[in-house]
Structures are given as structure tokens and as C-alpha cells.
mmCIF file of C-alpha atoms in Angstrom:
data_model
loop_
_atom_site.group_PDB
_atom_site.id
_atom_site.type_symbol
_atom_site.label_atom_id
_atom_site.label_comp_id
_atom_site.label_asym_id
_atom_site.label_seq_id
_atom_site.Cartn_x
_atom_site.Cartn_y
_atom_site.Cartn_z
ATOM 1 C CA UNK A 1 -21.620 28.941 36.413
ATOM 2 C CA UNK A 2 -20.003 26.486 34.042
ATOM 3 C CA UNK A 3 -16.845 27.256 32.119
ATOM 4 C CA UNK A 4 -16.857 26.265 28.447
ATOM 5 C CA UNK A 5 -13.575 25.314 26.822
ATOM 6 C CA UNK A 6 -12.826 23.887 23.398
ATOM 7 C CA UNK A 7 -10.295 21.224 22.617
ATOM 8 C CA UNK A 8 -8.712 20.222 19.322
ATOM 9 C CA UNK A 9 -11.835 18.281 18.306
ATOM 10 C CA UNK A 10 -13.795 21.511 18.164
ATOM 11 C CA UNK A 11 -16.552 20.255 20.444
ATOM 12 C CA UNK A 12 -17.269 22.489 23.414
ATOM 13 C CA UNK A 13 -16.628 20.807 26.739
ATOM 14 C CA UNK A 14 -18.487 22.004 29.802
ATOM 15 C CA UNK A 15 -16.382 22.027 32.937
ATOM 16 C CA UNK A 16 -17.539 22.732 36.475
ATOM 17 C CA UNK A 17 -16.510 26.012 37.980
ATOM 18 C CA UNK A 18 -13.666 25.671 40.461
ATOM 19 C CA UNK A 19 -14.515 26.050 44.118
ATOM 20 C CA UNK A 20 -11.239 27.760 44.865
ATOM 21 C CA UNK A 21 -9.777 30.311 42.518
ATOM 22 C CA UNK A 22 -6.306 29.721 41.182
ATOM 23 C CA UNK A 23 -3.478 31.794 42.565
ATOM 24 C CA UNK A 24 -2.893 33.626 39.303
ATOM 25 C CA UNK A 25 -6.561 34.517 38.904
ATOM 26 C CA UNK A 26 -6.634 36.067 42.380
ATOM 27 C CA UNK A 27 -3.404 38.013 42.006
ATOM 28 C CA UNK A 28 -2.628 40.651 39.440
ATOM 29 C CA UNK A 29 0.514 39.541 37.644
ATOM 30 C CA UNK A 30 2.548 42.444 36.300
ATOM 31 C CA UNK A 31 4.877 41.454 33.519
ATOM 32 C CA UNK A 32 8.169 43.035 32.684
ATOM 33 C CA UNK A 33 8.271 44.971 29.397
ATOM 34 C CA UNK A 34 10.314 42.228 27.731
ATOM 35 C CA UNK A 35 7.891 39.546 28.908
ATOM 36 C CA UNK A 36 4.974 41.626 27.657
ATOM 37 C CA UNK A 37 6.574 41.961 24.212
ATOM 38 C CA UNK A 38 7.281 38.229 24.111
ATOM 39 C CA UNK A 39 3.717 37.421 25.105
ATOM 40 C CA UNK A 40 2.224 39.685 22.448
ATOM 41 C CA UNK A 41 4.606 38.288 19.843
ATOM 42 C CA UNK A 42 3.659 34.719 20.758
ATOM 43 C CA UNK A 43 -0.037 35.597 20.586
ATOM 44 C CA UNK A 44 0.457 37.144 17.152
ATOM 45 C CA UNK A 45 2.380 34.106 15.920
ATOM 46 C CA UNK A 46 -0.258 31.710 17.239
ATOM 47 C CA UNK A 47 -3.021 33.774 15.645
ATOM 48 C CA UNK A 48 -1.206 33.767 12.302
ATOM 49 C CA UNK A 49 -0.689 29.995 12.559
ATOM 50 C CA UNK A 50 -4.359 29.409 13.365
ATOM 51 C CA UNK A 51 -5.393 31.546 10.406
ATOM 52 C CA UNK A 52 -3.117 29.660 8.024
ATOM 53 C CA UNK A 53 -4.349 26.325 9.398
ATOM 54 C CA UNK A 54 -7.935 27.454 8.919
ATOM 55 C CA UNK A 55 -7.208 28.452 5.314
ATOM 56 C CA UNK A 56 -5.545 25.089 4.649
ATOM 57 C CA UNK A 57 -8.546 23.221 6.071
ATOM 58 C CA UNK A 58 -10.968 25.267 3.974
ATOM 59 C CA UNK A 59 -8.895 24.636 0.834
ATOM 60 C CA UNK A 60 -8.768 20.919 1.591
ATOM 61 C CA UNK A 61 -12.533 20.883 2.107
ATOM 62 C CA UNK A 62 -13.127 22.607 -1.233
ATOM 63 C CA UNK A 63 -10.792 20.148 -2.973
ATOM 64 C CA UNK A 64 -12.595 17.183 -1.372
ATOM 65 C CA UNK A 65 -15.968 18.532 -2.497
ATOM 66 C CA UNK A 66 -14.658 19.103 -6.031
ATOM 67 C CA UNK A 67 -13.202 15.586 -6.129
ATOM 68 C CA UNK A 68 -16.434 14.023 -4.882
ATOM 69 C CA UNK A 69 -18.380 15.889 -7.577
ATOM 70 C CA UNK A 70 -15.993 14.593 -10.258
ATOM 71 C CA UNK A 71 -16.308 11.053 -8.929
ATOM 72 C CA UNK A 72 -20.100 11.391 -8.947
ATOM 73 C CA UNK A 73 -20.032 12.536 -12.593
ATOM 74 C CA UNK A 74 -17.824 9.594 -13.579
ATOM 75 C CA UNK A 75 -20.092 7.152 -11.737
ATOM 76 C CA UNK A 76 -23.156 8.628 -13.442
ATOM 77 C CA UNK A 77 -21.526 8.192 -16.852
ATOM 78 C CA UNK A 78 -20.517 4.609 -16.024
ATOM 79 C CA UNK A 79 -23.997 3.663 -14.847
ATOM 80 C CA UNK A 80 -25.578 5.304 -17.905
ATOM 81 C CA UNK A 81 -23.252 3.427 -20.235
ATOM 82 C CA UNK A 82 -23.855 0.130 -18.431
ATOM 83 C CA UNK A 83 -27.609 0.672 -18.696
ATOM 84 C CA UNK A 84 -27.340 1.294 -22.436
ATOM 85 C CA UNK A 85 -25.198 -1.815 -22.897
ATOM 86 C CA UNK A 86 -27.727 -3.947 -20.993
ATOM 87 C CA UNK A 87 -30.513 -2.496 -23.097
ATOM 88 C CA UNK A 88 -28.663 -3.334 -26.344
ATOM 89 C CA UNK A 89 -27.884 -6.835 -25.096
ATOM 90 C CA UNK A 90 -31.503 -7.598 -24.273
ATOM 91 C CA UNK A 91 -32.704 -6.072 -27.556
ATOM 92 C CA UNK A 92 -30.331 -8.343 -29.495
ATOM 93 C CA UNK A 93 -31.482 -11.378 -27.542
ATOM 94 C CA UNK A 94 -35.123 -10.450 -28.137
ATOM 95 C CA UNK A 95 -34.504 -10.213 -31.887
ATOM 96 C CA UNK A 96 -32.775 -13.615 -31.899
ATOM 97 C CA UNK A 97 -35.657 -15.164 -29.993
ATOM 98 C CA UNK A 98 -38.182 -13.653 -32.375
ATOM 99 C CA UNK A 99 -36.263 -15.001 -35.404
ATOM 100 C CA UNK A 100 -35.962 -18.463 -33.890
ATOM 101 C CA UNK A 101 -39.699 -18.588 -33.223
ATOM 102 C CA UNK A 102 -40.526 -17.720 -36.845
#
């Protein structure tokens, strides 16, 4: 069997199963009541931190998407305006050429 672990990049990494089990996995470790409370508290804090980090990342992603949409709108307006200006320029030049030929 292969053990799958994730690192900070979020990509799953496949690791080979150990030939020898670790000492702690073979032995049942009984924690003192104070240690147990500390462990549960730390797990709760880490879970809360992960949740807040996840929310921040989602908010950032939404803001990036919104910003990219705004930039796309601005670029569309700019290109439309530039196209109209080119069209006017060439129409004026065509009129001048027609008048010069007459």
C-alpha cells in the first residue's frame, strides 16, 4: 500500500509504505488528561486557522476574478474606441482623396 500525504502546495504526494513500523504506531500512547486537553485545544486552533485561511483565499480569488472582469471591460472599451477612431481617420482620408481626384 502507498501512503498519500499532502504538502503546502496541495498536490498529493505518494510515499512508499515503511517496511518497519514506527515505535509510536506500534505502541499505544496514553496521554495525561492535561496533555489530552492541550492536544484537543491545539487541534481546534489549527482547524480554526485553516478555516480562516481558506476563507481568505476564497475572498482573494473572488476579488481577482472581479478585477480581471473589470480590466477586460476597460480593454474592450479601449479597443472599441480605437477601432472607431481608425474608422473615422480612414473615412476622412478617403473623402480628401476623393476631393483631390475631382
